[in-house]
């Protein structure tokens, strides 16, 4: 009997192990590339961002479908996909990175911590290193990630024709808001 | 007994350890692969018209396209006529996007002071992914109303003598980002037809676009009339360039046709390319978003 009890205990504790990976397929990323003088807002929101966070190593992965960006104006959305992002050629953008101050974080209890993230953003076929600051909040077993950072459009070969230079800014402010749920491995 | 406990314990512990030591590539594995969802092909043409004829392209729902069309006079008149620019025929129109595959429009041409209206519906749209379709089939039904006063025309007293109807089925395919082609069987029925013109005119439209830069494309629009040929009327052929800016599409072209609705350019093109009786014209299109899509 004793060994049976021991087996059961071990199996239960394996199952009760704290989830180490968190993920979502409904994360949100907004960007705003409105130029100072522009009367028209150049901004969009994507509500189906995929994100994974490894709570043992501090690694982050985001995958974004470019056609999922929604604009207020249908024509702007069409131009974004056809002329700027060329989403037929580059349907996805991704970010592979690491929380650099991961060692200082305590993921054992609820609360908000400041994080620094460093990684590679691949957009429009170009890869660049991105350093971003943000917050990581642990709430009832869910992880809420928030960050705002800027990217230069030129870095990703996104060319702005002279005709619309007063509408589209040279850099875009990107806002990431994702709520990640525990991923249970069986 | 003890040995078995030990072996079982080690087995269970080893499962725990293997879960802990997964490497980073498993992050991607968690996301899984998405089954390809259906994606409709967009931007086959820059505009809802090839040049004169309807294209396989639709306006997005909640948008309105304000279109101004100009057809000038014959180039061959030379400088006296400022190469035809002194004579201008105009059509002003409003097109509305209702659903992804449904749109409607109204317009008025100065030629014969003709009103026109149409509805365009695509029962099948070119798409990739799940349930993909290799082409778009779009059906057009339209009506034109001659509103000249009775003194100016041989119109009979009945209102319906001013009317003509047209029906088209557009079969179009975007072959690549650069090339789109479409074929449009057409029927134009004119209630009160002038002499030597068939009441029911059948024609096949051929339209294409070749995109040669991000915002510019070469377009060709041709209708081959199947019946009632001869009698000093010709097939309308237009060749032009589309230029797209932020919210406008400019279509600059040369054509032998002056008419700007289906009844007019298919039935009443009296000049020919062969005799270089061609004219310069442009279509100017400006899209407005009437109903905002999302809140950012």
Coordinates of C-alpha atoms in Angstrom, one line a residue:
Chain A
X1 CA 0.0 0.0 0.0
X2 CA 2.8 2.3 0.9
X3 CA 4.4 2.3 -2.5
X4 CA 1.0 2.9 -4.1
X5 CA 0.4 5.9 -2.0
X6 CA 3.9 7.1 -2.9
X7 CA 3.2 6.7 -6.7
X8 CA -0.1 8.6 -6.4
X9 CA 1.5 11.4 -4.4
X10 CA 4.3 11.7 -7.0
X11 CA 1.8 11.8 -9.9
X12 CA -0.3 14.4 -8.2
X13 CA 2.6 16.6 -7.5
X14 CA 3.8 16.4 -11.1
X15 CA 0.4 17.6 -12.2
X16 CA 0.4 20.4 -9.6
X17 CA 3.6 21.7 -10.9
X18 CA 3.3 25.5 -11.6
X19 CA 2.6 26.1 -15.3
X20 CA 5.8 27.4 -16.9
X21 CA 4.4 28.5 -20.3
X22 CA 1.8 31.2 -20.8
X23 CA 0.2 31.9 -24.2
X24 CA -2.6 33.7 -26.0
X25 CA -4.1 33.9 -29.5
X26 CA -6.1 37.1 -28.8
X27 CA -3.4 39.5 -27.8
X28 CA -3.6 43.2 -28.9
X29 CA -1.1 45.3 -30.7
X30 CA -1.8 48.9 -31.8
X31 CA 0.4 51.1 -33.8
X32 CA 0.2 54.8 -34.6
X33 CA 2.2 56.4 -37.4
X34 CA 0.3 59.7 -37.8
X35 CA 2.5 62.5 -38.8
X36 CA 2.4 65.8 -36.8
X37 CA 0.7 67.8 -39.4
X38 CA -1.7 65.2 -40.5
X39 CA -5.5 65.6 -40.3
X40 CA -6.0 62.0 -40.9
X41 CA -5.2 59.4 -38.3
X42 CA -2.8 56.6 -39.5
X43 CA -3.4 53.9 -36.8
X44 CA -4.6 50.4 -36.5
X45 CA -5.3 47.6 -34.1
X46 CA -4.7 43.9 -34.3
X47 CA -6.7 41.8 -31.8
X48 CA -5.5 38.4 -32.8
X49 CA -1.8 38.4 -31.8
X50 CA -0.3 35.1 -30.8
X51 CA 2.1 35.4 -27.8
X52 CA 4.0 32.8 -25.7
X53 CA 6.0 33.5 -22.5
X54 CA 8.3 31.0 -20.9
X55 CA 8.2 31.7 -17.2
X56 CA 11.3 29.5 -16.5
X57 CA 13.6 31.3 -18.9
X58 CA 12.0 34.7 -19.5
X59 CA 11.7 34.1 -23.2
X60 CA 9.0 35.8 -25.3
X61 CA 7.6 35.1 -28.7
X62 CA 5.0 37.2 -30.5
X63 CA 3.5 36.3 -34.0
X64 CA 1.4 38.8 -35.8
X65 CA -0.7 38.3 -38.9
X66 CA -0.3 41.6 -40.8
X67 CA -3.7 41.3 -42.5
X68 CA -5.3 41.3 -39.0
X69 CA -4.6 45.0 -38.5
X70 CA -7.9 46.9 -38.6
X71 CA -8.1 50.5 -39.7
X72 CA -11.0 53.0 -39.5
X73 CA -10.8 53.5 -43.2
X74 CA -11.1 50.6 -45.5
X75 CA -8.9 52.2 -48.2
X76 CA -6.1 52.9 -45.7
X77 CA -6.2 49.2 -44.7
X78 CA -6.0 48.2 -48.3
X79 CA -3.0 50.5 -49.0
X80 CA -1.3 49.3 -45.8
X81 CA -1.5 45.7 -47.0
X82 CA -0.8 46.2 -50.7
X83 CA 1.7 49.1 -50.9
X84 CA 3.4 49.4 -47.5
X85 CA 3.6 46.1 -45.6
X86 CA 3.1 44.0 -48.8
X87 CA 1.3 41.4 -46.7
X88 CA 1.0 39.0 -49.6
X89 CA 4.8 38.7 -49.6
X90 CA 5.3 39.0 -45.8
X91 CA 2.1 37.8 -44.2
X92 CA 3.5 37.6 -40.6
X93 CA 5.7 39.7 -38.3
X94 CA 7.3 38.2 -35.3
X95 CA 9.3 39.1 -32.2
X96 CA 11.7 36.7 -30.5
X97 CA 13.1 38.1 -27.3
X98 CA 14.1 37.8 -23.7
X99 CA 13.2 39.7 -20.5
X100 CA 16.6 41.0 -19.6
X101 CA 15.9 41.6 -15.9
X102 CA 14.2 38.2 -15.5
X103 CA 16.4 37.2 -12.6
X104 CA 14.9 40.1 -10.5
X105 CA 11.3 39.1 -11.1
X106 CA 9.3 37.2 -8.6
X107 CA 6.6 35.2 -10.4
X108 CA 5.4 33.5 -7.3
X109 CA 3.0 36.2 -6.2
X110 CA 0.5 38.6 -7.8
X111 CA 1.7 42.1 -8.6
X112 CA 3.2 44.3 -11.3
X113 CA 6.8 44.5 -12.1
X114 CA 8.8 46.7 -14.6
X115 CA 10.5 44.7 -17.3
X116 CA 13.1 45.3 -20.0
X117 CA 12.8 43.3 -23.1
X118 CA 15.4 42.8 -25.8
X119 CA 14.9 40.8 -28.9
X120 CA 14.6 40.6 -32.7
X121 CA 11.7 42.0 -34.5
X122 CA 11.1 40.7 -38.0
X123 CA 8.8 42.9 -40.1
X124 CA 8.4 43.3 -43.9
X125 CA 11.2 40.8 -44.3
X126 CA 13.7 42.8 -42.2
X127 CA 15.1 41.8 -38.8
X128 CA 16.2 44.4 -36.2
X129 CA 17.1 44.3 -32.6
X130 CA 14.5 46.0 -30.4
X131 CA 14.9 47.2 -26.8
X132 CA 11.7 47.9 -25.1
X133 CA 10.5 48.7 -21.6
X134 CA 7.2 47.5 -20.2
X135 CA 5.3 46.0 -17.3
X136 CA 4.5 42.4 -16.5
X137 CA 1.6 41.8 -14.1
X138 CA 0.7 38.5 -12.5
X139 CA -3.0 38.3 -11.7
X140 CA -4.8 35.2 -10.7
X141 CA -2.5 33.0 -12.6
X142 CA -2.6 35.1 -15.8
X143 CA 0.2 37.3 -17.0
X144 CA -0.6 40.7 -18.4
X145 CA 2.1 42.2 -20.6
X146 CA 2.2 45.9 -21.6
X147 CA 4.7 47.8 -23.5
X148 CA 5.1 50.9 -25.7
X149 CA 8.0 51.3 -28.0
X150 CA 8.9 53.1 -31.3
X151 CA 10.2 51.6 -34.5
X152 CA 11.6 53.5 -37.5
X153 CA 9.7 52.5 -40.6
X154 CA 12.9 52.9 -42.7
X155 CA 14.6 50.2 -40.7
X156 CA 12.1 47.7 -42.1
X157 CA 12.3 48.9 -45.7
X158 CA 8.8 50.4 -45.5
X159 CA 9.0 53.3 -47.9
X160 CA 6.8 56.4 -47.6
X161 CA 6.2 58.1 -50.9
X162 CA 6.7 61.9 -51.0
X163 CA 3.0 62.4 -51.8
X164 CA 1.9 61.2 -48.3
X165 CA 5.0 62.2 -46.3
X166 CA 3.0 64.8 -44.4
X167 CA 0.5 62.2 -43.4
X168 CA 2.7 59.3 -42.4
X169 CA 5.3 59.7 -39.7
X170 CA 8.8 58.3 -40.1
X171 CA 8.4 56.2 -37.0
X172 CA 5.5 54.3 -35.5
X173 CA 4.5 54.0 -31.8
X174 CA 3.7 50.4 -31.1
X175 CA 1.6 49.5 -28.1
X176 CA 1.4 45.8 -26.9
X177 CA -1.3 44.6 -24.5
X178 CA -1.5 40.9 -24.1
X179 CA -3.1 38.7 -21.4
X180 CA -1.5 35.3 -21.4
X181 CA -3.1 32.2 -19.9
X182 CA -1.3 29.2 -18.5
X183 CA -0.5 26.5 -21.0
X184 CA -0.8 23.1 -19.4
X185 CA 1.5 20.4 -20.8
X186 CA 0.2 16.9 -20.4
Chain B
X1 CA 9.2 -4.2 -3.4
X2 CA 11.7 -1.6 -2.6
X3 CA 13.3 -1.9 -6.1
X4 CA 9.9 -1.4 -7.7
X5 CA 9.2 1.6 -5.7
X6 CA 12.6 3.0 -6.7
X7 CA 12.1 2.3 -10.4
X8 CA 8.6 3.8 -10.4
X9 CA 9.8 6.9 -8.5
X10 CA 12.6 7.4 -10.9
X11 CA 10.3 7.0 -13.9
X12 CA 7.9 9.6 -12.6
X13 CA 10.7 12.0 -11.6
X14 CA 12.2 11.6 -15.1
X15 CA 8.9 12.7 -16.6
X16 CA 9.1 15.8 -14.5
X17 CA 12.7 16.5 -15.5
X18 CA 12.0 16.1 -19.3
X19 CA 9.2 18.6 -19.1
X20 CA 11.5 21.1 -17.4
X21 CA 14.2 20.9 -20.0
X22 CA 12.2 21.7 -23.1
X23 CA 14.1 24.2 -25.3
X24 CA 13.0 27.4 -26.9
X25 CA 11.7 25.9 -30.2
X26 CA 8.8 24.5 -28.2
X27 CA 7.5 28.0 -27.7
X28 CA 6.7 28.1 -31.4
X29 CA 5.2 24.6 -31.2
X30 CA 2.7 25.8 -28.5
X31 CA 1.3 28.3 -31.0
X32 CA 0.6 25.5 -33.4
X33 CA 0.0 25.9 -37.1
X34 CA -3.1 27.7 -38.3
X35 CA -5.4 26.0 -40.8
X36 CA -5.4 28.3 -43.8
X37 CA -8.6 30.4 -43.5
X38 CA -10.3 31.7 -46.6
X39 CA -8.8 35.0 -47.8
X40 CA -10.5 37.0 -50.5
X41 CA -8.2 38.4 -53.2
X42 CA -8.3 42.2 -53.2
X43 CA -7.0 44.9 -55.4
X44 CA -7.4 43.1 -58.7
X45 CA -8.0 46.5 -60.3
X46 CA -7.3 49.9 -58.7
X47 CA -10.8 51.0 -59.3
X48 CA -14.3 49.6 -59.8
X49 CA -14.0 50.4 -63.6
X50 CA -11.4 49.1 -65.9
X51 CA -11.7 52.3 -67.9
X52 CA -15.3 52.5 -69.2
X53 CA -16.5 49.0 -68.3
X54 CA -17.2 47.6 -64.9
X55 CA -14.3 45.7 -63.3
X56 CA -14.4 42.7 -61.0
X57 CA -13.4 45.0 -58.1
X58 CA -15.9 46.2 -55.4
X59 CA -16.0 49.1 -53.1
X60 CA -15.5 48.2 -49.4
X61 CA -18.7 48.3 -47.4
X62 CA -19.5 51.7 -45.9
X63 CA -17.5 53.6 -48.5
X64 CA -18.6 56.0 -51.3
X65 CA -16.7 56.6 -54.5
X66 CA -17.3 60.0 -56.1
X67 CA -16.4 59.7 -59.8
X68 CA -15.9 62.4 -62.4
X69 CA -15.3 61.3 -65.9
X70 CA -14.3 63.5 -68.8
X71 CA -14.1 62.6 -72.4
X72 CA -12.6 65.3 -74.6
X73 CA -12.8 65.9 -78.4
X74 CA -10.9 64.4 -81.2
X75 CA -7.1 64.8 -81.0
X76 CA -6.9 65.0 -84.8
X77 CA -8.5 68.5 -84.7
X78 CA -5.1 69.8 -83.7
X79 CA -4.2 73.0 -81.9
X80 CA -7.4 74.9 -83.0
X81 CA -9.4 72.7 -80.7
X82 CA -6.5 72.4 -78.2
X83 CA -6.3 68.8 -79.2
X84 CA -9.9 68.2 -78.3
X85 CA -9.7 69.7 -74.8
X86 CA -12.1 72.5 -75.8
X87 CA -14.9 70.0 -76.1
X88 CA -15.6 68.1 -73.0
X89 CA -18.3 65.5 -72.2
X90 CA -18.7 64.7 -68.6
X91 CA -20.2 62.1 -66.3
X92 CA -20.6 62.6 -62.6
X93 CA -21.3 59.5 -60.5
X94 CA -21.6 58.2 -56.9
X95 CA -20.9 54.6 -56.2
X96 CA -21.7 52.9 -52.8
X97 CA -20.1 49.9 -51.3
X98 CA -22.9 47.9 -49.5
X99 CA -21.4 44.6 -48.7
X100 CA -18.1 42.9 -49.6
X101 CA -19.6 41.6 -52.8
X102 CA -22.4 44.1 -53.4
X103 CA -22.3 47.6 -54.6
X104 CA -24.6 50.1 -56.4
X105 CA -24.1 53.4 -58.2
X106 CA -25.9 56.3 -59.9
X107 CA -24.5 58.8 -62.4
X108 CA -25.4 61.4 -65.0
X109 CA -23.7 62.1 -68.3
X110 CA -23.9 65.4 -70.1
X111 CA -24.1 63.3 -73.4
X112 CA -27.9 63.1 -74.0
X113 CA -28.3 64.2 -70.4
X114 CA -28.5 60.6 -69.6
X115 CA -29.0 59.2 -66.1
X116 CA -27.7 55.8 -65.3
X117 CA -27.9 53.4 -62.3
X118 CA -26.6 50.0 -61.6
X119 CA -26.2 47.2 -59.1
X120 CA -23.2 44.9 -59.1
X121 CA -23.2 41.6 -57.2
X122 CA -20.6 38.8 -57.0
X123 CA -22.0 35.4 -56.2
X124 CA -18.4 34.1 -56.4
X125 CA -15.2 35.9 -55.4
X126 CA -11.6 34.9 -56.1
X127 CA -10.1 33.6 -52.9
X128 CA -7.3 31.5 -51.4
X129 CA -7.2 29.1 -48.4
X130 CA -10.3 27.1 -47.4
X131 CA -12.9 26.9 -50.1
X132 CA -10.7 28.7 -52.6
X133 CA -12.0 30.0 -55.9
X134 CA -9.8 30.7 -58.9
X135 CA -11.9 33.6 -60.3
X136 CA -14.5 36.2 -59.5
X137 CA -17.9 36.2 -61.1
X138 CA -19.7 39.5 -60.8
X139 CA -23.2 40.2 -62.2
X140 CA -24.2 43.8 -63.3
X141 CA -27.7 45.0 -64.0
X142 CA -28.1 48.6 -65.1
X143 CA -30.6 51.1 -66.5
X144 CA -30.1 54.3 -68.5
X145 CA -32.6 57.1 -68.8
X146 CA -32.4 59.7 -71.6
X147 CA -33.6 62.9 -70.1
X148 CA -33.4 65.2 -73.1
X149 CA -36.6 67.3 -73.5
X150 CA -39.0 66.0 -76.1
X151 CA -38.2 68.7 -78.6
X152 CA -34.6 67.5 -78.8
X153 CA -35.2 63.9 -79.4
X154 CA -37.5 61.6 -81.5
X155 CA -38.7 60.1 -78.2
X156 CA -42.2 58.8 -78.1
X157 CA -44.5 60.1 -75.4
X158 CA -44.2 57.0 -73.2
X159 CA -41.5 57.3 -70.6
X160 CA -40.2 53.9 -71.4
X161 CA -39.0 55.1 -74.7
X162 CA -36.2 56.9 -72.9
X163 CA -35.0 53.7 -71.2
X164 CA -32.3 51.2 -72.0
X165 CA -31.1 48.2 -69.8
X166 CA -27.8 46.4 -69.7
X167 CA -26.8 43.1 -68.2
X168 CA -23.3 41.9 -67.7
X169 CA -21.5 38.9 -66.2
X170 CA -17.9 39.6 -65.4
X171 CA -15.5 36.7 -65.2
X172 CA -12.2 38.0 -63.8
X173 CA -9.1 36.7 -62.2
X174 CA -6.1 38.4 -60.6
X175 CA -3.3 36.3 -61.9
X176 CA -0.6 38.0 -59.9
X177 CA 0.1 41.3 -58.2
X178 CA 0.9 42.6 -61.7
X179 CA -1.7 41.1 -63.9
X180 CA -5.5 40.9 -63.9
X181 CA -7.7 39.9 -66.8
X182 CA -11.5 39.7 -67.2
X183 CA -14.1 38.7 -69.8
X184 CA -17.5 40.3 -69.7
X185 CA -20.4 39.0 -71.8
X186 CA -22.8 41.9 -72.2
X187 CA -26.4 42.5 -73.3
X188 CA -27.7 46.1 -74.0
X189 CA -31.4 46.4 -74.6
X190 CA -32.6 49.8 -75.9
X191 CA -36.3 50.4 -75.9
X192 CA -36.4 52.9 -78.7
X193 CA -33.5 52.2 -81.0
X194 CA -32.3 54.5 -83.7
X195 CA -32.2 53.1 -87.2
X196 CA -29.6 50.5 -88.0
X197 CA -28.9 49.8 -84.3
X198 CA -30.1 46.4 -82.9
X199 CA -32.6 46.6 -80.1
X200 CA -30.7 43.9 -78.3
X201 CA -26.9 44.3 -78.6
X202 CA -24.6 41.5 -77.6
X203 CA -21.0 42.2 -76.9
X204 CA -18.0 40.6 -75.2
X205 CA -15.9 42.9 -73.0
X206 CA -12.2 42.2 -72.5
X207 CA -10.4 44.1 -69.8
X208 CA -7.0 43.9 -68.3
X209 CA -4.5 45.6 -66.1
X210 CA -0.7 45.4 -65.9
X211 CA 0.7 47.0 -62.7
X212 CA 4.2 48.3 -63.4
X213 CA 4.9 50.1 -60.2
X214 CA 3.4 50.2 -56.7
X215 CA 0.9 52.9 -57.6
X216 CA 0.7 52.8 -61.4
X217 CA -0.8 50.4 -63.9
X218 CA -1.5 50.1 -67.6
X219 CA -5.2 49.3 -68.4
X220 CA -7.0 48.1 -71.5
X221 CA -10.8 48.1 -72.0
X222 CA -12.3 46.7 -75.2
X223 CA -15.8 45.6 -76.1
X224 CA -16.3 43.4 -79.2
X225 CA -19.8 43.7 -80.5
X226 CA -21.2 40.4 -81.7
X227 CA -24.2 41.8 -83.7
X228 CA -25.2 44.9 -85.6
X229 CA -21.6 45.6 -86.8
X230 CA -20.9 48.1 -89.6
X231 CA -23.1 51.1 -90.2
X232 CA -20.3 53.5 -89.2
X233 CA -20.2 52.3 -85.6
X234 CA -17.1 50.8 -84.1
X235 CA -16.0 48.7 -81.1
X236 CA -15.0 50.9 -78.2
X237 CA -11.3 50.5 -77.3
X238 CA -9.6 52.4 -74.5
X239 CA -6.0 52.3 -73.3
X240 CA -4.8 54.1 -70.3
X241 CA -2.7 54.5 -67.2
X242 CA -4.1 54.3 -63.6
X243 CA -2.3 56.4 -61.0
X244 CA -3.2 55.9 -57.4
X245 CA -2.5 58.4 -54.6
X246 CA -3.6 58.3 -51.0
X247 CA -7.4 58.6 -51.5
X248 CA -7.7 59.2 -55.3
X249 CA -7.4 57.1 -58.4
X250 CA -6.6 58.9 -61.6
X251 CA -7.3 57.0 -64.8
X252 CA -5.8 58.8 -67.8
X253 CA -6.6 57.2 -71.2
X254 CA -7.1 57.4 -74.9
X255 CA -10.2 56.1 -76.5
X256 CA -12.4 56.2 -79.6
X257 CA -15.5 56.2 -77.4
X258 CA -17.3 59.3 -76.1
X259 CA -20.0 57.5 -74.1
X260 CA -19.6 56.9 -70.5
X261 CA -22.3 54.4 -69.7
X262 CA -22.8 51.0 -71.2
X263 CA -25.5 51.9 -73.6
X264 CA -23.6 54.8 -75.0
X265 CA -20.1 53.5 -75.5
X266 CA -21.2 50.1 -76.8
X267 CA -23.9 51.3 -79.1
X268 CA -22.8 54.8 -80.1
X269 CA -19.1 54.8 -80.8
X270 CA -18.9 56.5 -84.2
X271 CA -15.2 57.0 -84.4
X272 CA -12.3 54.6 -85.0
X273 CA -8.8 54.0 -84.0
X274 CA -8.0 53.0 -87.5
X275 CA -8.7 56.6 -88.6
X276 CA -6.9 57.9 -85.5
X277 CA -10.1 59.5 -84.3
X278 CA -9.2 59.1 -80.7
X279 CA -9.7 61.3 -77.8
X280 CA -8.0 61.9 -74.4
X281 CA -10.1 61.4 -71.3
X282 CA -9.7 60.8 -67.6
X283 CA -11.6 59.2 -64.8
X284 CA -11.1 60.7 -61.4
X285 CA -12.2 58.7 -58.4
X286 CA -12.2 59.7 -54.7
X287 CA -13.2 57.2 -52.0
X288 CA -14.8 58.5 -48.8
X289 CA -15.4 56.3 -45.8
X290 CA -19.0 57.0 -44.8
X291 CA -19.3 54.5 -42.0
X292 CA -16.1 54.2 -39.8
X293 CA -15.0 50.6 -39.4
X294 CA -13.5 50.2 -36.0
X295 CA -12.5 52.2 -33.0
X296 CA -8.8 52.2 -32.3

